[in-house]
Amino acid sequence: MAPLSILLVFRRPNPLFIHRISSKASSVYAGNQQERQINVVHGNFEKLPTDIKSYIIEKYELCQPEGLHICDGSEAENKKFLQEMHKDGEIKPLTKYDNCWYARTDPKDVARVESKTVIATETKSETIPTPKESIKGLLGQWMAPAALYKAMGERYPGCMKGRTMYVIPFSMGPVGGTISKNGIQLTDSRYVVVSMRVMTRITPTVFDLIGGGNYVKCLHSVGCPLPTKKQLVENWPCDPERVLVSHIPDKMEIMSYGSGYGGNSLLGKKCFALRIGSTIAKREGWLAEHMLILGITNPQGVKKYIAAAFPSACGKTNLAMMEPTLPGWKVECVGDDIAWMKFDSNGKLRAINPENGFFGVAPGTSMKTNPNALKACMSNTVFTNVAETSDGGVYWEGMDELPPPGVSITSWKNKPWTPDSKEPAAHPNSRFCAPASQCPTIDPDWERDDGVPISAIIFGGRRPQGVPLVYESFDWQHGVFIGAGMRSEATAAAEHKGKVIMHDPFAMRPFFGYNFGKYLDHWLSLNKPGRDMPRIFHVNWFRKGADGKFMWPGFGENSRVLEWIFKRTNGQEDIAKKSAVGFIPTKDSLNLDGLKENVDMKGLFDLPKDFWMDEVSSIRKYFDEQVNVDLPQKIADELDSLEQRVSDM
Ligand code: OXD
Ligand code: MN
């Protein structure tokens, strides 16, 4: 298409191309038997693969947008959307940086909404373990297909009226890569399009790669047809009362309604890469996990890769981008949130980061805690719900310093803000959405299409009491048990309140795409002869002393723990000793050279018997109530063995 005609199209209200469709062939929802038209405002609809055309027709019929824009992912297209959004008052430029933008959401749409996130399968037990009688299952939310179709029928018909439907062809992972997968997202939000362009790889090549329907279908609507019936808050369209984020694994389909916030609307991320991804991974024999991936090189130049699962807001991004304090060591980032891992023909587990950007939590990010994240978001970044400064910059809690005198701060709620204000300047779940390639420590192999070899898997959580700085599982099965028993303090990334310690197995509790008991079976089944199984560890940077202060300095100092893990993956036996919970470092084997603070190592590795007896009881209660008959016997045995070891302490 000639650029001139594109220009004309955008200026003219007339359709560029009218595609006639018969509603009989397509819509199961609308019940509308008239002939309707697709008003294609950008792209060549006719050239799309037949099954994608049918998918679009079906959803176009249902959502009734004003036009269809098939995204090409180009710089020019991105610029055009950003400018249009600016003109319409949906975002504003942050003039202090290069091509950075600021969005405020409706305060009712600020986080993932777990209570309204569902998976539809024929039987409930495909989605979640059957909990013990009279207990509410917390390992996912099932919705009967009929109930979901009814709920969709109440939401989607006409939901895009007056808006454009954007078609986003995207790849999770390097385009055409051996571990990568493709998706098509339909959305009525330009904010989503520009954010998806950062977080995934948008390219029309995806249309060529999709054959025979092997892709994930994603439909997203903010649920705010035009003209709006209500006054928008911050110009942020959403329908918070009726949010519904649904997944249909059998159809490889995601449908998300009512929210524009990242975790609910950038469907490549949690919905595809984890929930639907984990069901595909189970079927195909690999793993889709809530894990960062980092490369670590020792002073001799030997490099290894580590994957690590932490619940939301435990510092995954910080660890993935850390600057080691140990001289001569280097850490490079492959990904900060999601890992897809597959055993290759040599039995090595290889991982890719299916994402293309970082959707990081802003508060707490500073030059001290994560200089690389800050550098990554100095250009081409969309900030959401942080505070803005009068000199065109951003501000949030935990930043290194306040802006200079004379520069004022406006909070995420669009109110003047000073350090004396009662409310936070930035929402605790405010985000930066930045291209991964901009991270100064991005790993040279981060886009290798067959992934990087994984030597260790780390589980962790925010545990103020009782849990040592690091321990290693006795073997793969024990490691799977450690993942299953993970617990952590609640996060701002979802709607939970307060600082309760929540069970969050594998940091996947909000992201399992299928029955957690079957997920454990799948993990256990991966340990096959001839495979080089990664070693499994558990870390806790967040233990607090009697004075309520963190006992371990964290951040770059965590490289000392990574060094110990690195050595263990080299088979160094003399640096570990057996404890009730797993192998822990022998005295003096954790390198503390040059550590500026005094650290109570004894306290950090102390295993209080009462605490661990309580821990065993909590895990047992959780397994009994939540996983019930779906708990694999091997995991039940591991729990019994832990109890025995603790009572022998
Ligand atoms: C995230 C989360 O946004 O885990 O990454 O909630
Ligand atoms: Mn996450």
Short mmCIF file of N, CA, C and O and ligand atoms in Angstrom, two decimals, residues 112 269-270 274 290-291 310-313 316 336-338 355 359 431 493 507 511, ligand 2:
data_model
loop_
_atom_site.label_atom_id
_atom_site.label_comp_id
_atom_site.label_asym_id
_atom_site.label_seq_id
_atom_site.Cartn_x
_atom_site.Cartn_y
_atom_site.Cartn_z
N ARG A 112 -3.88 -6.56 38.33
CA ARG A 112 -4.55 -7.78 37.87
C ARG A 112 -5.73 -8.05 38.79
O ARG A 112 -5.67 -7.79 39.99
N LYS A 269 1.24 -11.75 27.94
CA LYS A 269 2.02 -11.92 29.17
C LYS A 269 1.46 -13.05 30.05
O LYS A 269 1.73 -14.22 29.80
N LYS A 270 0.68 -12.69 31.04
CA LYS A 270 0.23 -13.71 31.99
C LYS A 270 -0.76 -14.69 31.34
O LYS A 270 -0.74 -15.88 31.62
N LEU A 274 1.75 -17.68 30.37
CA LEU A 274 1.67 -18.54 31.55
C LEU A 274 0.42 -19.44 31.57
O LEU A 274 0.54 -20.65 31.57
N HIS A 290 6.76 -18.80 35.72
CA HIS A 290 6.86 -17.41 36.17
C HIS A 290 8.28 -17.21 36.71
O HIS A 290 8.48 -17.16 37.93
N MET A 291 9.24 -17.15 35.81
CA MET A 291 10.65 -17.12 36.21
C MET A 291 11.46 -16.11 35.42
O MET A 291 11.24 -15.94 34.22
N PHE A 310 9.96 -16.22 41.65
CA PHE A 310 9.57 -15.49 42.85
C PHE A 310 8.18 -14.95 42.62
O PHE A 310 7.88 -14.51 41.51
N PRO A 311 7.35 -14.91 43.65
CA PRO A 311 6.05 -14.27 43.49
C PRO A 311 6.21 -12.81 43.07
O PRO A 311 7.30 -12.23 43.23
N SER A 312 5.15 -12.22 42.57
CA SER A 312 5.18 -10.83 42.13
C SER A 312 5.73 -9.94 43.25
O SER A 312 5.44 -10.16 44.43
N ALA A 313 6.51 -8.93 42.85
CA ALA A 313 7.03 -7.93 43.78
C ALA A 313 8.00 -8.48 44.82
O ALA A 313 8.05 -8.01 45.95
N LYS A 316 12.14 -9.73 41.31
CA LYS A 316 12.63 -10.53 40.17
C LYS A 316 13.41 -9.67 39.19
O LYS A 316 14.47 -10.04 38.73
N ASP A 336 12.97 -11.11 32.77
CA ASP A 336 12.72 -10.76 34.18
C ASP A 336 11.41 -11.32 34.73
O ASP A 336 11.09 -11.11 35.88
N ASP A 337 10.63 -12.06 33.89
CA ASP A 337 9.32 -12.46 34.42
C ASP A 337 8.88 -13.86 34.00
O ASP A 337 8.25 -14.54 34.79
N ILE A 338 9.19 -14.26 32.78
CA ILE A 338 8.63 -15.52 32.29
C ILE A 338 9.71 -16.32 31.56
O ILE A 338 10.52 -15.76 30.82
N GLU A 355 9.12 -12.88 26.23
CA GLU A 355 8.75 -11.47 26.11
C GLU A 355 9.84 -10.66 25.42
O GLU A 355 10.96 -11.12 25.25
N PHE A 359 7.78 -5.19 31.95
CA PHE A 359 6.63 -4.47 32.49
C PHE A 359 6.86 -4.45 34.00
O PHE A 359 6.28 -5.22 34.76
N ARG A 431 3.90 1.14 36.88
CA ARG A 431 4.78 0.34 36.02
C ARG A 431 5.56 1.16 35.01
O ARG A 431 5.11 2.22 34.57
N ALA A 493 0.77 -6.29 43.15
CA ALA A 493 0.49 -6.51 41.73
C ALA A 493 -0.92 -7.05 41.50
O ALA A 493 -1.41 -7.07 40.39
N ALA A 507 5.42 -19.77 42.52
CA ALA A 507 5.08 -18.38 42.18
C ALA A 507 4.05 -18.36 41.05
O ALA A 507 3.93 -17.39 40.31
N PHE A 511 -1.38 -18.03 38.11
CA PHE A 511 -1.09 -18.21 36.69
C PHE A 511 -1.20 -19.65 36.19
O PHE A 511 -0.91 -19.91 35.02
MN MN B 2 5.26 -11.52 37.17
#
